[in-house]
Coordinates of C-alpha atoms in Angstrom, one line a residue:
Chain A
X1 CA 118.6 74.8 52.9
X2 CA 116.8 74.1 56.1
X3 CA 113.7 71.8 55.6
X4 CA 110.5 73.3 56.9
X5 CA 108.5 71.1 59.2
X6 CA 104.8 71.8 59.1
X7 CA 103.9 69.2 61.7
X8 CA 103.1 71.8 64.3
X9 CA 99.8 72.5 62.5
X10 CA 98.6 69.2 64.0
X11 CA 98.7 70.9 67.4
X12 CA 95.8 73.1 66.3
X13 CA 93.8 70.2 65.2
X14 CA 91.9 69.5 68.5
X15 CA 90.7 73.1 68.7
X16 CA 89.6 73.0 65.1
X17 CA 87.7 69.8 65.7
X18 CA 86.0 71.2 68.8
X19 CA 85.0 74.4 67.0
X20 CA 83.8 72.4 64.1
X21 CA 81.5 70.2 66.2
X22 CA 80.3 73.0 68.5
X23 CA 79.8 75.8 65.9
X24 CA 80.7 75.4 62.3
X25 CA 78.9 72.1 61.4
X26 CA 75.6 73.0 63.1
X27 CA 75.7 76.5 61.5
X28 CA 76.4 75.0 58.1
X29 CA 73.5 72.7 58.3
X30 CA 71.3 75.8 58.9
X31 CA 72.9 77.5 55.9
X32 CA 72.2 74.3 53.9
X33 CA 68.5 74.4 54.8
X34 CA 68.3 78.1 54.0
X35 CA 69.0 77.6 50.3
X36 CA 66.7 74.6 49.8
X37 CA 63.1 73.8 49.7
X38 CA 62.3 70.9 52.0
X39 CA 59.2 69.0 50.9
X40 CA 56.9 67.1 53.2
X41 CA 58.3 63.8 52.0
X42 CA 61.8 64.8 53.0
X43 CA 62.8 65.8 49.4
X44 CA 65.2 68.7 49.1
X45 CA 65.2 71.1 46.2
X46 CA 67.7 73.9 45.5
X47 CA 66.1 77.4 45.6
X48 CA 69.1 79.7 45.9
X49 CA 68.5 83.0 47.7
X50 CA 64.8 82.8 47.3
X51 CA 64.1 82.3 51.1
X52 CA 66.3 85.2 51.9
X53 CA 64.5 87.5 49.5
X54 CA 61.2 86.4 50.8
X55 CA 62.3 87.2 54.4
X56 CA 63.8 90.5 53.5
X57 CA 60.6 91.5 51.6
X58 CA 58.3 90.5 54.4
X59 CA 56.8 93.4 56.3
X60 CA 56.4 91.1 59.4
X61 CA 60.1 90.6 59.5
X62 CA 60.9 94.3 59.4
X63 CA 58.3 95.1 62.0
X64 CA 59.7 92.4 64.3
X65 CA 63.2 93.6 63.8
X66 CA 62.2 97.1 64.5
X67 CA 60.4 96.1 67.7
X68 CA 63.5 94.1 68.8
X69 CA 65.8 97.1 68.3
X70 CA 63.5 99.5 70.1
X71 CA 63.0 97.0 72.9
X72 CA 66.8 96.5 73.3
X73 CA 67.4 100.3 73.1
X74 CA 64.8 101.0 75.8
X75 CA 65.9 98.4 78.2
X76 CA 69.6 99.4 77.8
X77 CA 68.7 103.0 78.4
X78 CA 67.0 102.1 81.6
X79 CA 69.1 99.2 82.9
X80 CA 72.6 100.6 82.4
X81 CA 72.1 104.0 84.2
X82 CA 69.9 102.4 86.8
X83 CA 72.4 99.6 87.4
X84 CA 75.3 102.0 87.8
X85 CA 73.2 104.2 90.2
X86 CA 72.4 101.1 92.3
X87 CA 76.0 100.0 92.3
X88 CA 77.1 103.5 93.4
X89 CA 74.8 103.4 96.4
X90 CA 75.5 99.8 97.5
X91 CA 77.5 99.6 100.8
X92 CA 81.3 98.9 100.5
X93 CA 81.8 97.2 103.9
X94 CA 79.9 95.6 106.8
X95 CA 77.0 93.3 106.8
X96 CA 75.2 95.3 104.1
X97 CA 77.5 93.9 101.5
X98 CA 76.5 90.2 101.5
X99 CA 72.8 91.2 102.1
X100 CA 72.8 93.5 99.1
X101 CA 74.7 91.0 96.9
X102 CA 72.2 88.1 97.7
X103 CA 69.2 90.3 97.2
X104 CA 70.5 91.6 93.9
X105 CA 71.4 88.1 92.7
X106 CA 67.9 86.7 93.5
X107 CA 66.1 87.7 90.2
X108 CA 69.1 86.3 88.3
X109 CA 68.5 82.9 89.8
X110 CA 64.9 82.5 88.6
X111 CA 64.4 80.5 85.4
X112 CA 63.3 82.6 82.4
X113 CA 60.0 80.8 81.9
X114 CA 59.2 81.3 85.6
X115 CA 59.9 85.0 85.3
X116 CA 57.5 85.1 82.4
X117 CA 54.8 83.2 84.5
X118 CA 55.3 85.5 87.5
X119 CA 54.8 88.6 85.4
X120 CA 51.9 87.0 83.5
X121 CA 50.1 86.6 86.7
X122 CA 51.3 89.8 88.2
X123 CA 49.9 91.8 85.3
X124 CA 46.5 90.0 85.0
X125 CA 43.7 92.5 85.4
X126 CA 41.5 90.1 87.2
X127 CA 43.8 88.7 89.9
X128 CA 47.3 90.2 89.4
X129 CA 48.6 92.8 91.9
X130 CA 49.9 95.2 89.2
X131 CA 47.1 94.5 86.8
X132 CA 44.4 95.3 89.3
X133 CA 46.2 98.4 90.5
X134 CA 46.7 99.7 86.9
X135 CA 43.2 98.5 85.7
X136 CA 41.6 101.9 86.3
X137 CA 44.2 103.6 84.1
X138 CA 43.0 101.4 81.2
X139 CA 45.9 98.9 81.5
X140 CA 45.3 95.5 80.0
X141 CA 48.3 93.6 78.5
X142 CA 46.1 91.0 76.9
X143 CA 44.1 93.5 74.9
X144 CA 46.6 96.3 74.3
X145 CA 49.9 95.7 72.5
X146 CA 51.4 98.8 74.1
X147 CA 50.5 97.5 77.5
X148 CA 52.1 94.2 76.7
X149 CA 55.2 96.0 75.6
X150 CA 55.3 98.0 78.8
X151 CA 54.9 94.9 80.8
X152 CA 57.8 93.2 79.0
X153 CA 60.1 96.1 79.5
X154 CA 59.2 96.3 83.2
X155 CA 59.8 92.6 83.5
X156 CA 63.2 92.7 81.8
X157 CA 64.3 95.7 84.0
X158 CA 63.2 93.7 87.1
X159 CA 65.0 90.6 85.9
X160 CA 68.3 92.0 84.6
X161 CA 69.1 95.3 86.2
X162 CA 70.8 93.6 89.0
X163 CA 73.2 91.9 86.6
X164 CA 74.3 95.4 85.5
X165 CA 74.5 96.5 89.1
X166 CA 76.6 93.6 90.1
X167 CA 79.0 94.1 87.2
X168 CA 79.3 97.8 87.9
X169 CA 79.7 97.1 91.6
X170 CA 82.6 94.7 90.9
X171 CA 84.1 97.5 88.7
X172 CA 83.7 100.1 91.4
X173 CA 85.3 98.1 94.2
X174 CA 88.3 97.4 92.0
X175 CA 89.2 101.2 91.8
X176 CA 92.2 101.7 94.1
X177 CA 91.7 104.0 97.1
X178 CA 94.4 106.3 95.9
X179 CA 92.1 107.6 93.2
X180 CA 89.5 108.7 95.7
X181 CA 92.3 110.1 97.9
X182 CA 93.7 112.1 95.0
X183 CA 90.3 113.4 94.2
X184 CA 89.8 114.6 97.8
X185 CA 93.2 116.4 97.6
X186 CA 92.2 117.9 94.3
X187 CA 88.9 119.1 95.8
X188 CA 86.8 117.2 93.3
X189 CA 83.0 117.2 93.7
X190 CA 81.0 114.0 93.9
X191 CA 80.0 114.5 90.3
X192 CA 83.6 115.1 89.2
X193 CA 84.6 111.9 91.0
X194 CA 81.9 110.0 89.1
X195 CA 82.6 111.7 85.8
X196 CA 86.4 111.5 85.8
X197 CA 87.3 108.5 88.0
X198 CA 84.4 106.1 88.3
X199 CA 82.8 106.2 84.9
X200 CA 86.1 105.9 82.9
X201 CA 87.2 103.1 85.2
X202 CA 83.9 101.3 84.7
X203 CA 84.3 101.5 80.9
X204 CA 85.3 97.9 80.5
X205 CA 82.7 96.2 82.7
X206 CA 80.0 98.5 81.2
X207 CA 81.1 97.3 77.7
X208 CA 80.6 93.8 78.9
X209 CA 77.2 94.7 80.5
X210 CA 76.0 96.5 77.4
X211 CA 77.0 93.6 75.1
X212 CA 75.5 91.0 77.3
X213 CA 72.3 92.9 77.8
X214 CA 72.0 93.7 74.1
X215 CA 72.5 90.2 72.9
X216 CA 70.3 88.8 75.5
X217 CA 67.5 91.2 75.0
X218 CA 67.7 91.0 71.3
X219 CA 67.2 87.3 71.5
X220 CA 64.4 87.5 74.0
X221 CA 61.9 84.7 73.5
X222 CA 60.9 82.8 76.6
X223 CA 59.4 85.6 78.5
X224 CA 57.2 87.1 75.8
X225 CA 56.2 83.6 74.9
X226 CA 55.2 83.0 78.5
X227 CA 53.6 86.3 79.1
X228 CA 51.6 86.9 75.9
X229 CA 51.8 83.4 74.4
X230 CA 52.4 84.3 70.8
X231 CA 50.2 87.4 70.7
X232 CA 51.5 91.0 70.0
X233 CA 54.1 92.3 70.2
X234 CA 56.0 89.8 68.0
X235 CA 59.8 89.8 68.2
X236 CA 62.1 88.1 65.7
X237 CA 62.3 85.1 67.9
X238 CA 58.6 84.6 68.3
X239 CA 58.2 85.4 64.6
X240 CA 60.7 82.6 63.9
X241 CA 58.7 80.2 66.1
X242 CA 55.6 80.9 64.1
X243 CA 57.2 80.4 60.8
X244 CA 56.4 76.9 59.4
X245 CA 58.7 76.3 56.3
X246 CA 62.1 74.9 57.3
X247 CA 64.0 76.8 54.6
X248 CA 62.5 80.1 55.5
X249 CA 63.1 79.4 59.2
X250 CA 66.8 78.7 58.4
X251 CA 67.1 81.9 56.3
X252 CA 65.6 83.9 59.0
X253 CA 67.9 82.3 61.6
X254 CA 71.0 83.2 59.5
X255 CA 69.8 86.8 59.1
X256 CA 69.0 87.0 62.8
X257 CA 72.4 85.7 63.7
X258 CA 74.2 88.0 61.4
X259 CA 72.4 91.0 62.8
X260 CA 73.4 90.1 66.3
X261 CA 76.9 89.5 65.3
X262 CA 77.2 92.8 63.4
X263 CA 75.6 94.9 66.1
X264 CA 77.7 93.4 68.8
X265 CA 80.8 93.9 66.8
X266 CA 79.9 97.6 66.2
X267 CA 79.2 98.1 69.9
X268 CA 82.5 96.4 70.8
X269 CA 84.5 98.3 68.3
X270 CA 83.0 101.7 69.3
X271 CA 83.4 101.1 73.0
X272 CA 87.0 99.8 72.9
X273 CA 88.4 102.2 70.3
X274 CA 90.4 104.2 72.9
X275 CA 92.1 101.2 74.4
X276 CA 94.5 100.6 71.6
X277 CA 95.9 104.2 71.8
X278 CA 99.7 103.8 71.6
X279 CA 101.7 105.1 74.6
X280 CA 104.2 107.8 74.1
X281 CA 106.9 105.2 74.8
X282 CA 105.6 103.1 71.9
X283 CA 105.7 106.2 69.7
X284 CA 109.2 107.0 70.7
X285 CA 110.3 103.5 69.8
X286 CA 108.5 103.7 66.5
X287 CA 110.1 107.0 65.7
X288 CA 113.6 105.7 66.6
X289 CA 113.2 102.6 64.4
Chain B
X1 CA 102.2 128.4 103.6
X2 CA 102.0 127.7 107.2
X3 CA 103.3 125.9 110.2
X4 CA 102.1 122.4 111.0
X5 CA 101.8 121.1 114.5
X6 CA 101.1 117.5 115.4
X7 CA 100.5 116.9 119.1
X8 CA 100.2 113.6 120.9
X9 CA 99.2 111.7 117.7
X10 CA 98.5 108.1 118.1
X11 CA 96.9 105.9 115.5
X12 CA 95.5 102.4 115.3
X13 CA 94.0 101.0 112.1
X14 CA 90.8 99.1 112.2
X15 CA 88.4 98.7 115.1
X16 CA 89.9 98.5 118.6
X17 CA 90.5 94.8 119.2
X18 CA 91.3 92.8 122.3
X19 CA 94.8 92.5 123.8
X20 CA 97.7 94.8 123.1
X21 CA 96.7 97.4 120.4
X22 CA 98.8 97.5 117.3
X23 CA 99.8 101.2 117.0
X24 CA 100.7 102.4 113.5
X25 CA 101.8 105.6 115.3
X26 CA 102.7 105.3 118.9
X27 CA 103.2 108.8 120.1
X28 CA 104.1 111.6 117.8
X29 CA 104.8 115.2 118.7
X30 CA 106.2 117.1 115.8
X31 CA 106.2 120.6 114.4
X32 CA 106.9 121.4 110.8
X33 CA 108.1 125.0 110.5
X34 CA 106.8 127.4 107.9
X35 CA 108.8 127.1 104.7
X36 CA 110.9 124.1 105.7
X37 CA 111.9 121.1 103.5
X38 CA 111.4 118.0 105.6
X39 CA 112.0 114.4 104.9
X40 CA 110.2 111.6 106.8
X41 CA 112.6 108.8 106.7
X42 CA 112.2 105.3 107.9
X43 CA 111.9 101.7 106.8
X44 CA 108.7 100.4 105.2
X45 CA 105.9 100.0 107.7
X46 CA 107.3 102.6 110.2
X47 CA 104.2 104.8 110.0
X48 CA 105.4 107.6 107.8
X49 CA 102.7 107.3 105.2
X50 CA 100.1 107.2 108.0
X51 CA 101.6 110.4 109.5
X52 CA 101.4 112.0 106.1
X53 CA 97.8 111.0 105.6
X54 CA 96.9 112.3 109.0
X55 CA 98.4 115.7 108.1
X56 CA 96.4 115.8 104.9
X57 CA 93.2 114.5 106.5
X58 CA 92.9 111.3 104.6
X59 CA 93.2 109.5 107.9
X60 CA 91.7 110.7 111.1
X61 CA 94.1 110.0 114.0
X62 CA 92.8 107.8 116.9
X63 CA 94.2 110.3 119.3
X64 CA 95.9 113.7 119.2
X65 CA 95.4 117.0 117.3
X66 CA 96.6 118.4 114.0
X67 CA 97.0 122.2 113.8
X68 CA 97.8 124.4 110.9
X69 CA 98.9 127.9 111.9
X70 CA 97.5 127.2 115.3
X71 CA 94.0 126.3 114.0
X72 CA 92.9 122.9 115.0
X73 CA 92.0 121.0 111.7
X74 CA 91.8 117.5 113.1
X75 CA 88.2 117.2 112.3
X76 CA 88.3 119.0 109.0
X77 CA 88.0 117.0 105.8
X78 CA 90.9 116.9 103.3
X79 CA 89.3 119.3 100.9
X80 CA 89.1 122.0 103.5
X81 CA 92.7 121.8 104.7
X82 CA 94.4 123.3 101.7
X83 CA 97.1 120.7 101.5
X84 CA 98.5 119.1 98.3
X85 CA 99.7 115.5 98.3
X86 CA 101.4 113.4 95.7
X87 CA 101.1 109.6 96.0
X88 CA 103.6 106.9 95.5
X89 CA 101.9 105.5 92.4
X90 CA 100.6 107.7 89.6
X91 CA 97.0 108.7 89.9
X92 CA 95.8 110.4 86.8
X93 CA 92.4 111.2 85.3
X94 CA 92.5 108.9 82.2
X95 CA 90.0 110.7 80.0
X96 CA 91.5 114.2 80.4
X97 CA 94.6 115.5 78.6
X98 CA 97.8 116.2 80.5
X99 CA 96.9 119.9 80.6
X100 CA 93.3 119.3 81.9
X101 CA 94.8 117.0 84.6
X102 CA 96.9 119.9 85.8
X103 CA 94.0 122.4 85.6
X104 CA 91.7 120.1 87.6
X105 CA 92.7 121.1 91.1
X106 CA 92.5 124.8 90.2
X107 CA 89.2 124.5 88.5
X108 CA 87.7 122.7 91.4
X109 CA 88.6 125.6 93.6
X110 CA 87.2 128.2 91.2
X111 CA 90.5 129.9 90.3
X112 CA 90.2 132.5 87.5
X113 CA 90.9 131.2 83.9
X114 CA 93.8 133.5 83.2
X115 CA 95.5 132.5 86.5
X116 CA 95.0 128.8 85.7
X117 CA 96.6 129.2 82.4
X118 CA 99.6 131.1 83.8
X119 CA 100.1 128.6 86.6
X120 CA 99.6 125.5 84.5
X121 CA 102.1 126.8 81.9
X122 CA 104.7 127.3 84.6
X123 CA 104.2 123.8 86.0
X124 CA 104.3 122.2 82.6
X125 CA 107.5 124.0 81.9
X126 CA 109.0 123.0 85.2
X127 CA 108.3 119.3 85.0
X128 CA 109.1 119.1 81.3
X129 CA 105.7 117.9 80.0
X130 CA 105.4 120.6 77.2
X131 CA 105.4 118.1 74.4
X132 CA 102.7 116.0 76.0
X133 CA 100.4 118.8 77.2
X134 CA 97.7 118.1 74.6
X135 CA 97.9 114.3 74.9
X136 CA 95.3 112.2 76.6
X137 CA 96.7 111.0 79.9
X138 CA 95.6 107.4 79.4
X139 CA 98.3 106.6 76.9
X140 CA 101.3 107.9 78.9
X141 CA 104.1 105.7 80.3
X142 CA 104.4 105.2 84.1
X143 CA 106.9 107.9 84.7
X144 CA 105.1 110.4 82.5
X145 CA 101.9 109.6 84.5
X146 CA 103.8 110.2 87.7
X147 CA 105.1 113.5 86.5
X148 CA 101.5 114.5 85.8
X149 CA 100.6 113.5 89.4
X150 CA 103.5 115.5 90.7
X151 CA 102.4 118.5 88.6
X152 CA 98.9 118.3 90.1
X153 CA 100.5 118.5 93.5
X154 CA 102.6 121.5 92.6
X155 CA 100.0 123.5 90.7
X156 CA 98.2 125.1 93.6
X157 CA 100.1 128.1 94.8
X158 CA 98.4 128.9 98.1
X159 CA 98.7 125.5 99.8
X160 CA 99.8 125.2 103.5
X161 CA 102.1 122.4 102.6
X162 CA 102.9 119.9 99.8
X163 CA 103.2 116.3 100.9
X164 CA 105.1 113.8 98.8
X165 CA 104.7 110.1 99.5
X166 CA 107.7 108.4 97.9
X167 CA 106.8 110.2 94.7
X168 CA 109.8 109.1 92.6
X169 CA 109.5 105.3 93.2
X170 CA 108.3 104.6 89.6
X171 CA 110.7 107.1 87.9
X172 CA 113.9 106.3 86.2
X173 CA 117.0 106.8 88.3
X174 CA 118.4 109.5 86.0
X175 CA 115.1 111.5 85.8
X176 CA 114.7 110.9 89.5
X177 CA 117.8 112.8 90.3
X178 CA 116.8 115.8 88.1
X179 CA 113.3 115.9 89.4
X180 CA 114.5 115.8 93.0
X181 CA 116.9 118.6 92.4
X182 CA 114.1 120.6 90.7
X183 CA 111.8 120.0 93.7
X184 CA 114.5 121.2 96.1
X185 CA 115.1 124.2 93.9
X186 CA 111.4 125.0 93.8
X187 CA 111.2 124.7 97.5
X188 CA 114.0 127.1 98.0
X189 CA 112.6 129.6 95.5
X190 CA 108.9 129.4 96.6
X191 CA 109.5 128.9 100.3
X192 CA 106.7 126.4 100.4
X193 CA 106.6 123.9 103.2
X194 CA 107.3 120.5 101.8
X195 CA 107.3 117.1 103.5
X196 CA 108.8 114.3 101.6
X197 CA 108.4 110.7 102.7
X198 CA 111.0 108.2 101.7
X199 CA 112.8 105.1 102.8
X200 CA 115.9 106.1 100.9
X201 CA 118.4 108.0 103.0
X202 CA 120.2 109.5 100.0
X203 CA 116.9 110.9 98.8
X204 CA 116.1 112.3 102.3
X205 CA 119.5 113.8 102.9
X206 CA 119.7 115.5 99.6
X207 CA 116.2 116.9 99.7
X208 CA 115.7 118.0 103.2
X209 CA 117.1 120.5 105.6
X210 CA 115.2 118.7 108.4
X211 CA 115.1 114.9 108.5
X212 CA 112.6 113.2 110.7
X213 CA 113.7 109.6 111.3
X214 CA 110.8 107.2 112.2
X215 CA 110.8 103.6 113.4
X216 CA 108.0 101.4 114.6
X217 CA 105.5 104.2 114.8
X218 CA 107.6 106.8 116.6
X219 CA 109.9 109.6 115.8
X220 CA 113.4 108.8 116.9
X221 CA 115.2 111.9 115.8
X222 CA 114.7 115.2 114.0
X223 CA 117.7 117.0 112.7
X224 CA 119.9 118.1 109.9
X225 CA 121.7 115.4 107.9
X226 CA 124.8 116.4 109.8
X227 CA 123.2 115.8 113.2
X228 CA 121.9 112.5 112.1
X229 CA 125.3 111.5 111.0
X230 CA 127.4 112.9 113.8
X231 CA 125.0 112.4 116.8
X232 CA 122.5 109.6 116.1
X233 CA 120.0 109.9 119.0
X234 CA 119.1 106.2 118.8
X235 CA 121.0 103.1 117.7
X236 CA 118.5 102.6 115.0
X237 CA 119.3 106.0 113.5
X238 CA 123.0 105.2 113.6
X239 CA 122.3 101.9 111.9
X240 CA 119.8 103.3 109.3
X241 CA 121.6 106.5 108.3
X242 CA 125.0 106.1 106.8
X243 CA 126.4 103.4 104.6
X244 CA 127.6 101.1 106.1
X245 CA 125.6 101.8 109.3
X246 CA 127.0 102.4 112.8
X247 CA 128.7 99.6 114.8
X248 CA 126.8 98.9 118.0
X249 CA 128.6 96.8 120.7
X250 CA 127.6 95.9 124.2
X251 CA 129.7 97.7 126.7
X252 CA 130.2 98.8 130.3
X253 CA 131.1 102.2 131.7
X254 CA 134.3 102.6 133.6
X255 CA 135.0 106.2 134.5
X256 CA 135.5 108.3 131.4
X257 CA 135.9 105.2 129.2
X258 CA 133.9 102.4 127.9
X259 CA 135.0 98.9 128.6
X260 CA 134.7 96.1 126.0
X261 CA 136.0 92.9 127.5
X262 CA 139.4 93.8 128.9
X263 CA 139.9 96.8 126.6
X264 CA 139.0 100.4 127.0
X265 CA 137.6 103.0 124.6
X266 CA 138.1 106.5 125.9
X267 CA 135.2 109.0 126.1
X268 CA 135.4 112.7 126.0
X269 CA 133.9 112.9 129.5
X270 CA 132.4 110.8 132.2
X271 CA 128.7 109.9 131.6
X272 CA 126.1 110.2 134.3
X273 CA 123.6 107.3 134.2
X274 CA 120.4 106.6 136.1
X275 CA 119.2 103.1 137.0
X276 CA 120.6 100.1 135.3
X277 CA 120.1 100.5 131.6
X278 CA 121.4 98.2 128.8
X279 CA 124.6 99.9 127.7
X280 CA 125.9 100.0 124.1
X281 CA 128.8 101.6 122.4
X282 CA 128.1 103.1 119.0
X283 CA 130.8 104.0 116.5
X284 CA 130.5 104.8 112.9
X285 CA 132.8 102.9 110.5
X286 CA 134.4 106.3 109.6
X287 CA 135.8 106.5 113.1
X288 CA 137.2 103.0 113.3
X289 CA 140.9 102.9 112.6
X290 CA 143.0 99.9 111.8
X291 CA 146.2 100.3 113.7
X292 CA 149.1 98.3 115.1
X293 CA 147.8 98.7 118.6
X294 CA 144.4 98.6 120.2
X295 CA 141.9 95.8 120.3
X296 CA 142.9 92.8 118.3
X297 CA 140.7 91.8 115.4
X298 CA 140.6 89.5 112.5
X299 CA 139.6 90.7 109.0
X300 CA 136.8 88.8 107.4
X301 CA 136.1 90.6 104.2
X302 CA 137.2 93.7 102.3
X303 CA 134.8 95.4 99.9
X304 CA 136.3 97.9 97.5
X305 CA 133.7 100.6 96.7
X306 CA 135.9 103.0 94.7
X307 CA 137.2 105.8 96.9
X308 CA 136.7 103.8 100.1
X309 CA 137.2 100.3 101.3
X310 CA 134.8 98.7 103.7
X311 CA 136.7 96.3 106.0
X312 CA 134.5 93.8 107.9
X313 CA 136.3 92.5 111.0
X314 CA 135.5 90.4 113.9
X315 CA 136.6 91.7 117.3
X316 CA 136.0 89.8 120.6
X317 CA 133.2 87.9 118.9
X318 CA 131.4 91.0 117.5
X319 CA 131.5 92.1 113.9
X320 CA 132.8 95.6 113.5
X321 CA 133.0 97.5 110.2
X322 CA 135.7 100.0 109.4
X323 CA 135.8 102.4 106.5
X324 CA 139.2 103.1 105.0
X325 CA 140.5 105.6 102.5
X326 CA 141.6 104.2 99.2
X327 CA 145.3 104.0 99.9
X328 CA 145.2 103.5 103.7
X329 CA 147.4 100.5 104.5
X330 CA 146.0 97.4 106.3
X331 CA 148.4 96.3 109.0
X332 CA 149.4 92.6 109.0
X333 CA 148.4 92.1 112.6
X334 CA 145.3 94.4 112.8
X335 CA 144.1 96.1 115.9
X336 CA 141.1 98.4 116.1
X337 CA 141.3 101.8 117.5
X338 CA 138.1 103.9 118.1
X339 CA 138.6 107.7 117.7
X340 CA 137.1 109.2 120.9
X341 CA 135.1 112.0 119.1
X342 CA 133.2 109.2 117.2
X343 CA 132.3 107.1 120.3
X344 CA 128.8 107.3 121.5
X345 CA 127.2 105.7 124.5
X346 CA 123.6 104.4 124.3
X347 CA 121.5 103.5 127.3
X348 CA 118.5 101.4 126.4
X349 CA 119.2 102.3 122.7
X350 CA 119.0 106.1 123.4
X351 CA 122.1 108.2 123.1
X352 CA 123.6 109.5 126.4
X353 CA 124.7 113.1 126.0
X354 CA 128.2 113.7 127.3
X355 CA 129.1 117.1 128.5
X356 CA 131.9 118.6 126.4
X357 CA 134.2 118.9 129.4
X358 CA 136.9 116.2 129.8
X359 CA 136.5 113.9 132.7
X360 CA 138.3 115.1 135.8

């Protein structure tokens, strides 16, 4: 009998070590906190799933979660179509290309907190350009949660639509010319070209754009913190910031993390479900076997 | 169905630069008769795809006019020209089924539903996609995808011409042969004008009744496969068509014969030449005989290709190829003899037409 050598497993060790340090161990410490009560003297006491139950029964948590979901939904509904529309209208050659790319990249280069500050000032009803202009319509983000909400959405669209546009642009320029030529031969309208060539070919980059924008918007913290400094509307992240007990904080973090993981996975699974479709050649091989 | 005329077509890609312009097409005058099966044959980069795209309107020529049935369409966009084109690599609409792909060109032109159904059924039958008709095109293999592209080219009945740009490159050799035969059959039956671009001479010669040989942006010769073989108008045609290609040797004219060194190869009549061109003798390997007398040569290599043998020889410092029948003997002290009806004279690479009458 041939002896089996398991030494090859050692080759995986460096990766395991890296993943352990970068992800597993920090996460497990959070898990550890979430099932204990941490006293002011540094004493730990086992409390089981008590923190989790408290979080899941708190109305504040559910309200924050709901606001987060609606926020992400709204900004996705605006940024994705808008980004694609911008990408479709960006020039494909000449000096317009670098100009457009640089202009589009500008908002992405501004630090989050600065973006928050810019909009905080921009929206002020006493000195901000937008605030003053909208004052007569009753706009005041400091007093009205809906106005604050509106400001945050506007800010996020301003900050991140260009990311979607740049991704979509990259997707568009990678479509071979032959597709457009064939469409011209087939007499396809502009809409048909978009519907049957551009949109399907953008599928993958849009998947990435949606995932990135969802995760990022769902975790939004810095900007609302800068703009409304802990006032309404409260997101999960700002709610987390306001929570004092370490154990509850940890439990909330775990729940938050699991929600993002689950939703991202659902998005990904739904959007890539067609990719794995077997080719007829595969089927023929399968049938012959 | 229609007649296509290209007059004085020149094309340069990109903006006009300094210095000598790089013409993709140097000067093309070419007519494609109604109902003809044409092949555009030439090596890669000779301008044949450019020419095709100029006909379909995907490329606007730098100079010259394109006419369909006498109507100038040079400035008309592709969609208004009523021309179908199939590309070298498969272009399919991923999210549609095979059937929807084939319906697409007809739907875009507002063809009646019943007619679409009838026509698509016919095409599906013809290219053998019946089993796949309801499948989403995304999951097909490369040659199935190319069949779909081919089908979209064939589905419109009223087109002026169908252009094929090396459409069978990605298809299996076996299927390739069948499809080509079917295309030819379809062309004969429907009488549609078809132009088929290829760099494969077998493909061109089996598909077309008229072969247009192109090289470095110009048309060298237009003719039947027989013409191209028997009377290559340019040394490149002789070299490119036929396997192995024509032998080309430097020569001098001496009365009704060509002189190579101290030897003579007889011509059917005395050529009339103007100026002082570069003269070459062209002879296909089929017309080179190995004999006991003639011009002495040494044999370098013999390749057995089944029914024939290719004999590579060296004669007066030039390599000359001969094609021998299977059982033809090879003499011990070989000499080469050129059969007069196979000897062509080229002046500056172009064939000199000899009058049929023997030299006085």
